[in-house]
Short mmCIF file of C-alpha atoms and ligand atoms in Angstrom, two decimals:
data_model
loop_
_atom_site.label_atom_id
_atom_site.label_comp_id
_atom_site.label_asym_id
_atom_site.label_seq_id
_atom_site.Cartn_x
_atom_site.Cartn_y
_atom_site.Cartn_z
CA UNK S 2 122.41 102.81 146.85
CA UNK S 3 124.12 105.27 144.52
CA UNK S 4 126.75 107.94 145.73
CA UNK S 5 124.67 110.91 145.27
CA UNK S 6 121.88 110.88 147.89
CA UNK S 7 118.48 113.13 147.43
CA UNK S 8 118.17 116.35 149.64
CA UNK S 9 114.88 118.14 150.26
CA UNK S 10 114.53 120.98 147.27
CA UNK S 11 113.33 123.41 149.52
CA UNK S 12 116.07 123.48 152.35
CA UNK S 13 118.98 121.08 150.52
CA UNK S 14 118.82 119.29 153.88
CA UNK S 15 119.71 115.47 154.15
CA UNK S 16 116.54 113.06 154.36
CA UNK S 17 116.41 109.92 155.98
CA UNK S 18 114.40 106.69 154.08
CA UNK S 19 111.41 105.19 155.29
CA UNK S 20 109.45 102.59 154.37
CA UNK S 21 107.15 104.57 152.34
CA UNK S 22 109.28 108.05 151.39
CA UNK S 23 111.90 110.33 152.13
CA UNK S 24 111.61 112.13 155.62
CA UNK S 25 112.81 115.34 156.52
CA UNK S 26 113.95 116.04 160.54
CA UNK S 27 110.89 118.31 160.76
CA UNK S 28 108.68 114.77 159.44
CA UNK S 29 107.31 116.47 155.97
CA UNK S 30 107.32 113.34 153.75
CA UNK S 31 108.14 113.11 150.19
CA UNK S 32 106.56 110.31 149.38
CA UNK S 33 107.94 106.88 146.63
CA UNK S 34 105.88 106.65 143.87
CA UNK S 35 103.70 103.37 143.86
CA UNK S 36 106.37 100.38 142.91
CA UNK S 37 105.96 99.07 139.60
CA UNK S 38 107.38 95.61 141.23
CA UNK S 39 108.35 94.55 145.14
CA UNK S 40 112.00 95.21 143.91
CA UNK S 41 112.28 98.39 141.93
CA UNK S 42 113.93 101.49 142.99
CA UNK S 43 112.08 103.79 145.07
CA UNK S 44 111.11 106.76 142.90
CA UNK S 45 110.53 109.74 145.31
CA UNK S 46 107.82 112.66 144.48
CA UNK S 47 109.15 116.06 145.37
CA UNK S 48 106.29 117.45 143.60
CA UNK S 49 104.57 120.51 145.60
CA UNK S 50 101.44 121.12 143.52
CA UNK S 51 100.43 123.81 145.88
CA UNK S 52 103.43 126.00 144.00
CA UNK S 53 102.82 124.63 141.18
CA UNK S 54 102.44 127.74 137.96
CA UNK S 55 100.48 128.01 134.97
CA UNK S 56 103.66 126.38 133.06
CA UNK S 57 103.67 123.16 135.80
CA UNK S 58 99.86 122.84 135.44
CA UNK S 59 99.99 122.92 131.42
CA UNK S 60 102.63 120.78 131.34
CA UNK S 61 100.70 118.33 134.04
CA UNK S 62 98.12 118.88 131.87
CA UNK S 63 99.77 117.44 128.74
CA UNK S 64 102.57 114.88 129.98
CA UNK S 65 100.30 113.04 132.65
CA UNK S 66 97.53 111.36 131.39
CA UNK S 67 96.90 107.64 130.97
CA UNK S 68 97.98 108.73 127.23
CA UNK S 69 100.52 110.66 127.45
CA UNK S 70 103.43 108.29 127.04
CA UNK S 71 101.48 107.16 123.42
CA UNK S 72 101.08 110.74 122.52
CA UNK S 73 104.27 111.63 122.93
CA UNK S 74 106.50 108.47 121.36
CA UNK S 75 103.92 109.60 118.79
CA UNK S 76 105.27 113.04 118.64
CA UNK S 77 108.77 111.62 118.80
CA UNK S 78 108.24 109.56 115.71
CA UNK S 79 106.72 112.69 113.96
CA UNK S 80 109.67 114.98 114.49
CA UNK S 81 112.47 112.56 113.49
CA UNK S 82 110.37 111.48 110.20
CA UNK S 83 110.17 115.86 109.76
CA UNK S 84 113.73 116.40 109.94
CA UNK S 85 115.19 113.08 108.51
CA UNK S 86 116.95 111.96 111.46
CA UNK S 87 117.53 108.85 113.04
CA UNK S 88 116.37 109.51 117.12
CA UNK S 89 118.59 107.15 118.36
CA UNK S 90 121.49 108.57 116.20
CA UNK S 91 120.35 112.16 117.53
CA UNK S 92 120.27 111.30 120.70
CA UNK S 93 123.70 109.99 121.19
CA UNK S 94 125.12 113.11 119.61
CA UNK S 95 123.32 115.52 121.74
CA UNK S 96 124.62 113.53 124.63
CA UNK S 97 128.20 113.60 123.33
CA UNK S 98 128.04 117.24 124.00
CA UNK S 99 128.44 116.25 127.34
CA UNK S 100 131.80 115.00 127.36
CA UNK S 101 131.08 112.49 129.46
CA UNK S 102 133.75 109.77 131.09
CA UNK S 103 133.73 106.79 132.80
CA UNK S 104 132.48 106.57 135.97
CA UNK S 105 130.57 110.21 135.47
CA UNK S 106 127.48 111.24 137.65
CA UNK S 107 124.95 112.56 135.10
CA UNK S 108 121.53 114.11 136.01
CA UNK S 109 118.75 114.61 133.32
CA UNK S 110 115.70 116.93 133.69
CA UNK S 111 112.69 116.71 132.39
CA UNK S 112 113.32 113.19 131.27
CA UNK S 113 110.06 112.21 129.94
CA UNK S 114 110.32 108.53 128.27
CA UNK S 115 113.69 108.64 128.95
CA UNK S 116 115.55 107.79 125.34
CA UNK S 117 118.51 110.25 126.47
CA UNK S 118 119.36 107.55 129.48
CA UNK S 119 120.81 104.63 126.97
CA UNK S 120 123.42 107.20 125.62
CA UNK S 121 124.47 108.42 128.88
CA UNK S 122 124.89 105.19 130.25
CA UNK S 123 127.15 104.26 127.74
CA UNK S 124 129.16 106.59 128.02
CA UNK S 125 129.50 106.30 132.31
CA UNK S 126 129.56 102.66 131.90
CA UNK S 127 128.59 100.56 135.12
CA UNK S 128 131.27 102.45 137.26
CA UNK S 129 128.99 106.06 136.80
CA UNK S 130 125.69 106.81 137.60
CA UNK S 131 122.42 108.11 135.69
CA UNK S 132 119.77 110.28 137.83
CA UNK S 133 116.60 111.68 135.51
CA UNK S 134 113.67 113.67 136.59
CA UNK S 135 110.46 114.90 135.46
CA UNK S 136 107.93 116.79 136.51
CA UNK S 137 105.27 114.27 135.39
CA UNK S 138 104.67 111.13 137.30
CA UNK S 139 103.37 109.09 134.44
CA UNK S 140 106.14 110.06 132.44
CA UNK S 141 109.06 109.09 135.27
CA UNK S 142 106.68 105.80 135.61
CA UNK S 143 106.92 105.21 132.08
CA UNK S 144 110.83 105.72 131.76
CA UNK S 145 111.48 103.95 135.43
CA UNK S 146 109.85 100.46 134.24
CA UNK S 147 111.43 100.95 130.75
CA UNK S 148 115.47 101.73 131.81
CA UNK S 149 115.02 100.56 135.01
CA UNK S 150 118.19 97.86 134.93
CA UNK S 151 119.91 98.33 131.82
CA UNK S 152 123.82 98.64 130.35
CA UNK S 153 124.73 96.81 133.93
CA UNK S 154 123.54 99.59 135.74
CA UNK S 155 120.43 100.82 137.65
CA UNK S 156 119.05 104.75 136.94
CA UNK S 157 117.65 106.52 140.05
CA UNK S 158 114.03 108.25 139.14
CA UNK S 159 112.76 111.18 140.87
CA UNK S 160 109.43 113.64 140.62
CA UNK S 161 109.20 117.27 140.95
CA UNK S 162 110.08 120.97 139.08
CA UNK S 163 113.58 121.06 137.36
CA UNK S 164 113.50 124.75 138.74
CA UNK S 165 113.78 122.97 142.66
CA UNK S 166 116.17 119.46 142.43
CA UNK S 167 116.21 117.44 145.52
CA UNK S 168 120.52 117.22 145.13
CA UNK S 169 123.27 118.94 146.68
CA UNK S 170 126.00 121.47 144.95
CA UNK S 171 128.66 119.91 142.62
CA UNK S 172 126.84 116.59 143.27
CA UNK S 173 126.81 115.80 139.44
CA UNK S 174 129.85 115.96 136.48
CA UNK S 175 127.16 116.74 133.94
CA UNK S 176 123.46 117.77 133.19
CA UNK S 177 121.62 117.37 130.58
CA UNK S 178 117.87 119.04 129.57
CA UNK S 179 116.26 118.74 126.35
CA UNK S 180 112.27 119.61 124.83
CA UNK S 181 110.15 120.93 128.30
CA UNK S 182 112.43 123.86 129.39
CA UNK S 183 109.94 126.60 127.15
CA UNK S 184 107.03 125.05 129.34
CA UNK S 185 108.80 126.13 133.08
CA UNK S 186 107.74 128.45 135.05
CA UNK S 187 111.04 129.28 135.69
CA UNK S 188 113.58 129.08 132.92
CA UNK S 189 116.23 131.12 134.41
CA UNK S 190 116.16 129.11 138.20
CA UNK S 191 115.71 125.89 135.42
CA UNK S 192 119.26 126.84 134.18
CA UNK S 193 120.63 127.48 137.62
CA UNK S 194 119.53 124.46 139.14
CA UNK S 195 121.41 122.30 136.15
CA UNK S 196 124.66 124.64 136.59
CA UNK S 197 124.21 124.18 140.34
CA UNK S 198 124.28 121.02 140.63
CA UNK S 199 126.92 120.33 138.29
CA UNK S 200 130.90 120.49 140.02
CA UNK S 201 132.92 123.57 138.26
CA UNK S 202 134.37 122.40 135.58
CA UNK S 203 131.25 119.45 134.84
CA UNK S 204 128.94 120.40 131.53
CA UNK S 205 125.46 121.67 131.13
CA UNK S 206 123.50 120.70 127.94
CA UNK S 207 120.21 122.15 127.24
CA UNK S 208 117.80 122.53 124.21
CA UNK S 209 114.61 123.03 123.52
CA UNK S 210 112.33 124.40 120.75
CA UNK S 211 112.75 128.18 118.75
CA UNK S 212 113.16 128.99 115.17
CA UNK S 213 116.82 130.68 114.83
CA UNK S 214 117.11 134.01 114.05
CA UNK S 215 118.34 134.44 111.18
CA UNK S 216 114.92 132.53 109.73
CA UNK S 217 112.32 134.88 111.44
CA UNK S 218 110.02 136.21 108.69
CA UNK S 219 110.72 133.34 106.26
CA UNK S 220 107.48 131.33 105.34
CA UNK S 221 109.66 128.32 106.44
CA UNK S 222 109.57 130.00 109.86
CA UNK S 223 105.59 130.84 109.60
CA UNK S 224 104.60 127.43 108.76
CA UNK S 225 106.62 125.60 111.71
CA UNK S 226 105.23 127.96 114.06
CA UNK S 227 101.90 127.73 112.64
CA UNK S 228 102.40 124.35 113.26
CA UNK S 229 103.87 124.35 117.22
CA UNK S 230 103.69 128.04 118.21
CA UNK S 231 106.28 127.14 120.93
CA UNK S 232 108.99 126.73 117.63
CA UNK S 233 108.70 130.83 118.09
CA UNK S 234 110.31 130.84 121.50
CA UNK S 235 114.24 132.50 121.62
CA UNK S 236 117.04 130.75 123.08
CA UNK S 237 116.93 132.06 126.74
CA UNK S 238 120.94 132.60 126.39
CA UNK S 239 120.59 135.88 128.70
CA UNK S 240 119.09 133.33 131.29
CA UNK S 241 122.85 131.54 132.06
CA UNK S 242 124.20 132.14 135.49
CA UNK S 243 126.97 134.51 135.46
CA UNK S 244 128.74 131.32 136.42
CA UNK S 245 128.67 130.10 133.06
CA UNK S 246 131.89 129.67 131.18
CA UNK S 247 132.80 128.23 127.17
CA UNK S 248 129.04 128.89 126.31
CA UNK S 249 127.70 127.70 123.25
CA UNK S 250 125.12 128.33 121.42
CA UNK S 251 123.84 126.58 118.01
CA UNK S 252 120.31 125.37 116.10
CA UNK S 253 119.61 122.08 114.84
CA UNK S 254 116.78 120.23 113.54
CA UNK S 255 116.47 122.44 110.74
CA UNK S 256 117.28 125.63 112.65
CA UNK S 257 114.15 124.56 114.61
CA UNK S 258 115.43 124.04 118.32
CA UNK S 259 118.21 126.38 120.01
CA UNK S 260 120.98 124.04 122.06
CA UNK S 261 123.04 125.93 124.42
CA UNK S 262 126.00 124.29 125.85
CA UNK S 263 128.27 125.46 129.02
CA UNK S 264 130.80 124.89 131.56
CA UNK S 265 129.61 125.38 135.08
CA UNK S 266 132.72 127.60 136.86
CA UNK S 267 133.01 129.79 140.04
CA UNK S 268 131.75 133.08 140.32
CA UNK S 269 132.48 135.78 137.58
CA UNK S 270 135.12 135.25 135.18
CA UNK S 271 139.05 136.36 136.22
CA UNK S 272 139.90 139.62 135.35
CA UNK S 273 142.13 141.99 136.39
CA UNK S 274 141.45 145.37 136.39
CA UNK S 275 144.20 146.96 137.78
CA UNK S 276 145.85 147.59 134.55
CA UNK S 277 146.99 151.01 133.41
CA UNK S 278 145.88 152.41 130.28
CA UNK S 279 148.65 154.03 128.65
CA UNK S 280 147.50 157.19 127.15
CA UNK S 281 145.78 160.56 127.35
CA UNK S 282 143.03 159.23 130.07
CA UNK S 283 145.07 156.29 131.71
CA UNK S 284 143.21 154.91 134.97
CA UNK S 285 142.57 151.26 134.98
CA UNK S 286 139.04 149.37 134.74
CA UNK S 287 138.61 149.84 138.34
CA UNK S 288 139.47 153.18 138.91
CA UNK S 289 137.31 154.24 135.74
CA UNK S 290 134.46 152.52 137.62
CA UNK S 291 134.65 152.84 140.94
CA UNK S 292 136.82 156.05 141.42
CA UNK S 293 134.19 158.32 139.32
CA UNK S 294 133.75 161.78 141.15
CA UNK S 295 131.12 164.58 140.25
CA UNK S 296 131.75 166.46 137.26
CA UNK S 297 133.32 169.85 136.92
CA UNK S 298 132.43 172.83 134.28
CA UNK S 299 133.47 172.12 130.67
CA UNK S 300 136.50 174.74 131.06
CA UNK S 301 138.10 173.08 134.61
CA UNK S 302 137.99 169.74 132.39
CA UNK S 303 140.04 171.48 129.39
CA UNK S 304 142.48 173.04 131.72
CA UNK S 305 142.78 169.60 134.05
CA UNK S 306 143.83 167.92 130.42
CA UNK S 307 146.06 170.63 129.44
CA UNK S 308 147.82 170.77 132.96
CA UNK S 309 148.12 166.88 133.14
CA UNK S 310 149.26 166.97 128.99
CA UNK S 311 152.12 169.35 129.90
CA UNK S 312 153.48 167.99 133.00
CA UNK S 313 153.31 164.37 131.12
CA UNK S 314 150.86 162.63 132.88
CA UNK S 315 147.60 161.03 131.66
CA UNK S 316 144.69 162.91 133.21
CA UNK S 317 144.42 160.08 136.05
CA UNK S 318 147.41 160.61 137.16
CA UNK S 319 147.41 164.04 137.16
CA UNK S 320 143.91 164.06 139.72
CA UNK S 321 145.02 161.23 141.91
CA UNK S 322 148.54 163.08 142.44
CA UNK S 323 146.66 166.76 142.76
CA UNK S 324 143.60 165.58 145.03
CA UNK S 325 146.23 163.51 147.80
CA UNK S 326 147.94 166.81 147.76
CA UNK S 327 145.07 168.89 148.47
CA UNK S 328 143.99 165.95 150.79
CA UNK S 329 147.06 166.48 152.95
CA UNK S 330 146.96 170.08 153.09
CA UNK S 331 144.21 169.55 154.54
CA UNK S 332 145.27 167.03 157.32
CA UNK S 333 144.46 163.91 155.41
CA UNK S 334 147.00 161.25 156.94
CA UNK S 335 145.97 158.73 154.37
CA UNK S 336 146.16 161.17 151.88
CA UNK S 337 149.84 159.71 150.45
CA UNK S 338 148.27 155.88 150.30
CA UNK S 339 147.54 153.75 147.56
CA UNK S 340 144.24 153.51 149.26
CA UNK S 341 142.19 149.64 149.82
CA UNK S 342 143.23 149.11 146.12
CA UNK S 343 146.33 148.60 144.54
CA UNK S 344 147.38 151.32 142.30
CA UNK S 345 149.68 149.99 139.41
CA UNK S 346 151.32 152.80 138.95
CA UNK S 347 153.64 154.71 141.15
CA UNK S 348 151.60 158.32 142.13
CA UNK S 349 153.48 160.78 140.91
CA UNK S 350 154.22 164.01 142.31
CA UNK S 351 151.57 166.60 142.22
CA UNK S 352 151.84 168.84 139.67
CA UNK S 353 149.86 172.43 140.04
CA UNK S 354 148.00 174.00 137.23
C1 SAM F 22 108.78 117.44 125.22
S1 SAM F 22 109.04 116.45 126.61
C2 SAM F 22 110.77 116.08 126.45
C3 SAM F 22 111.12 114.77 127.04
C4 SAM F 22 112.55 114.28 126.82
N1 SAM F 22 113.51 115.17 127.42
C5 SAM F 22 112.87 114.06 125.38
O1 SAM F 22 113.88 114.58 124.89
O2 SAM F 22 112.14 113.36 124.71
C6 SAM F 22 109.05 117.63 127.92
C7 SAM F 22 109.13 117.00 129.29
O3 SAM F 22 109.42 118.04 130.24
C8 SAM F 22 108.70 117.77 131.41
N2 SAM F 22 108.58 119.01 132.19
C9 SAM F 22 107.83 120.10 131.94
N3 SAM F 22 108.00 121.03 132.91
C10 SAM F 22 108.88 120.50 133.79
C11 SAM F 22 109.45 120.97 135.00
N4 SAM F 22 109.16 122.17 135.51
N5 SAM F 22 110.31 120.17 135.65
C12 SAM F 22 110.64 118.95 135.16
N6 SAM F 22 110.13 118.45 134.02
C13 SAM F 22 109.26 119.22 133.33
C14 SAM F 22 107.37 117.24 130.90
O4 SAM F 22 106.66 116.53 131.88
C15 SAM F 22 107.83 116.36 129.73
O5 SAM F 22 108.05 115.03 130.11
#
């Protein structure tokens, strides 16, 4: 058994083996692929073809077939000869994006035959451990009999939508994507899944195909779209959590296929915006955004910035101090407080127009 056991996609609950799946409490049964021999890893389907979406069905369509592993080790050999690369060269450099260390948990999605597996366990050695998906049981088949025990260590195969993973938060160091991502119904929740399953601090690696930018309306970028009009898709870069951290984003394959690259972190990025602008204005970030009023005629505005320039205060010091003091005329009691947010700066004495 590896560390990292499978959940149910849909409620992240634990599931319990039996001898023909994976059972949930409530008895639904995700069901083990038929074994290729008595003693070969279980590979579980968490395919739900019921929710399945025009992407999941094309895809289906295309990548499981009695000849879709030929087709596509077809492809494969196509696209390497195209850009004059070496695959298994490429393929250990995409992975070295990762980072990766000894003893590492990596997950791949959308596998299909699997050639990213050989780098990655290389680089997690025996002590580590290599999951991979796909969405396409003939492709997980295909990459289960071929990497099933290999570089002293055993890869766990699974079925079912990238955009749903059958694994708990943090479970993984690293995850890695590359080719089927323009095909998902879901890019965005395709993203999240790989940056939620990752640990803060672990890396996400994904790539797929789309012409960069700076190429659009070149005949070089007409003819490979002519070719694969999926080479016209744009990196989905506005599609990263707002977890994502160190993002990167480059082209390769002759500016063909986008990669983006990120650290998975924890919540938004650390800020503070309680720091006072020095100036005519002053305020902070916070106050500027969450301390906006109505407006008041053009002329109040000109006198408020003439009052606040000659008593020497910036024009949100000048309101703060003036509206507490009209607060507490009124009976305010809070009215002298710093309020539920820290003020950086002292609040000066209210000065009258
Ligand atoms: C072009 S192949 C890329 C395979 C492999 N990553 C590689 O680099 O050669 C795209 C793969 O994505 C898989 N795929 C498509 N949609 C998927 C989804 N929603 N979830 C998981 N895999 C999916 C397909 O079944 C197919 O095997």
């Amino acid at each position: 058994m590896g560390r990292i056991a499978y959940r149910c996609p849909a409620t992240r609950e634990a599931l319990a083996t039996g001898p023909d799946g994976l059972f949930r409490r409530d008895g639904a049964l995700y069901r083990f692929l038929p074994r290729a021999q008595a003693d070969s890893v279980p590979v579980p389907n968490f395919l739900d073809l019921a929710a399945a979406g025009d992407g999941q069905r094309a895809s289906l369509s295309m990548y499981d077939t009695a000849t879709a592993t030929a087709v596509y080790r077809n492809f494969l050999d196509w696209l390497f000869a195209t850009f004059g690369e070496d695959e298994a060269a490429w393929r250990r450099a995409m992975v070295a994006r990762l980072a990766l260390r000894a003893g590492d948990a990596v997950l791949v999605t959308g596998c299909g035959l699997g050639d990213d597996i050989p780098p990655i366990m290389d680089a997690v050695g025996a002590g580590g451990e290599v999951h991979a998906q796909d969405l396409s049981p003939a492709m997980v088949q295909a990459a289960a009999g071929q990497w099933a025990r290999a570089g002293g260590m055993q890869p766990r195969f699974s079925v079912g939508d990238a955009a749903r993973l059958p694994f708990a938060d943090g479970a993984f160091d690293a995850a890695f994507h590359f080719g089927g991502i323009n095909l998902f119904d879901d890019i965005a929740g395709g993203i999240a899944e790989m940056a939620r399953v990752v640990r803060p601090g672990g890396r996400v690696v994904l790539g797929d195909e789309g012409v960069a930018p700076w190429l659009r309306g070149t005949d070089y970028a007409r003819m490979v779209i002519a070719n694969i009009p999926l080479w016209g898709r744009e990196a989905p870069i506005a599609l990263l959590p707002p977890t994502a951290r160190q993002v990167r984003l480059d082209w390769i394959l002759g500016n063909c296929f986008w990669v983006i690259s990120f650290t998975a972190g924890e919540g938004l990025p650390p800020i503070n915006p309680h720091v006072p602008h020095k100036g005519r204005r002053g305020g902070t970030m916070w106050t500027r955004h969450h301390g906006v009023l109505e407006g008041v005629t053009p002329e109040t505005r000109q006198r408020v910035e003439s009052a606040a320039g000659a008593a020497g205060l910036s024009v949100h010091d000048w309101l703060e101090a003036n509206l507490r003091a009209r607060l507490a005329e009124a009976g305010d009691v809070q009215a002298g407080s710093a309020g539920d947010q820290p003020s950086s700066t002292a609040i000066p004495k209210p000065v009258r127009p």
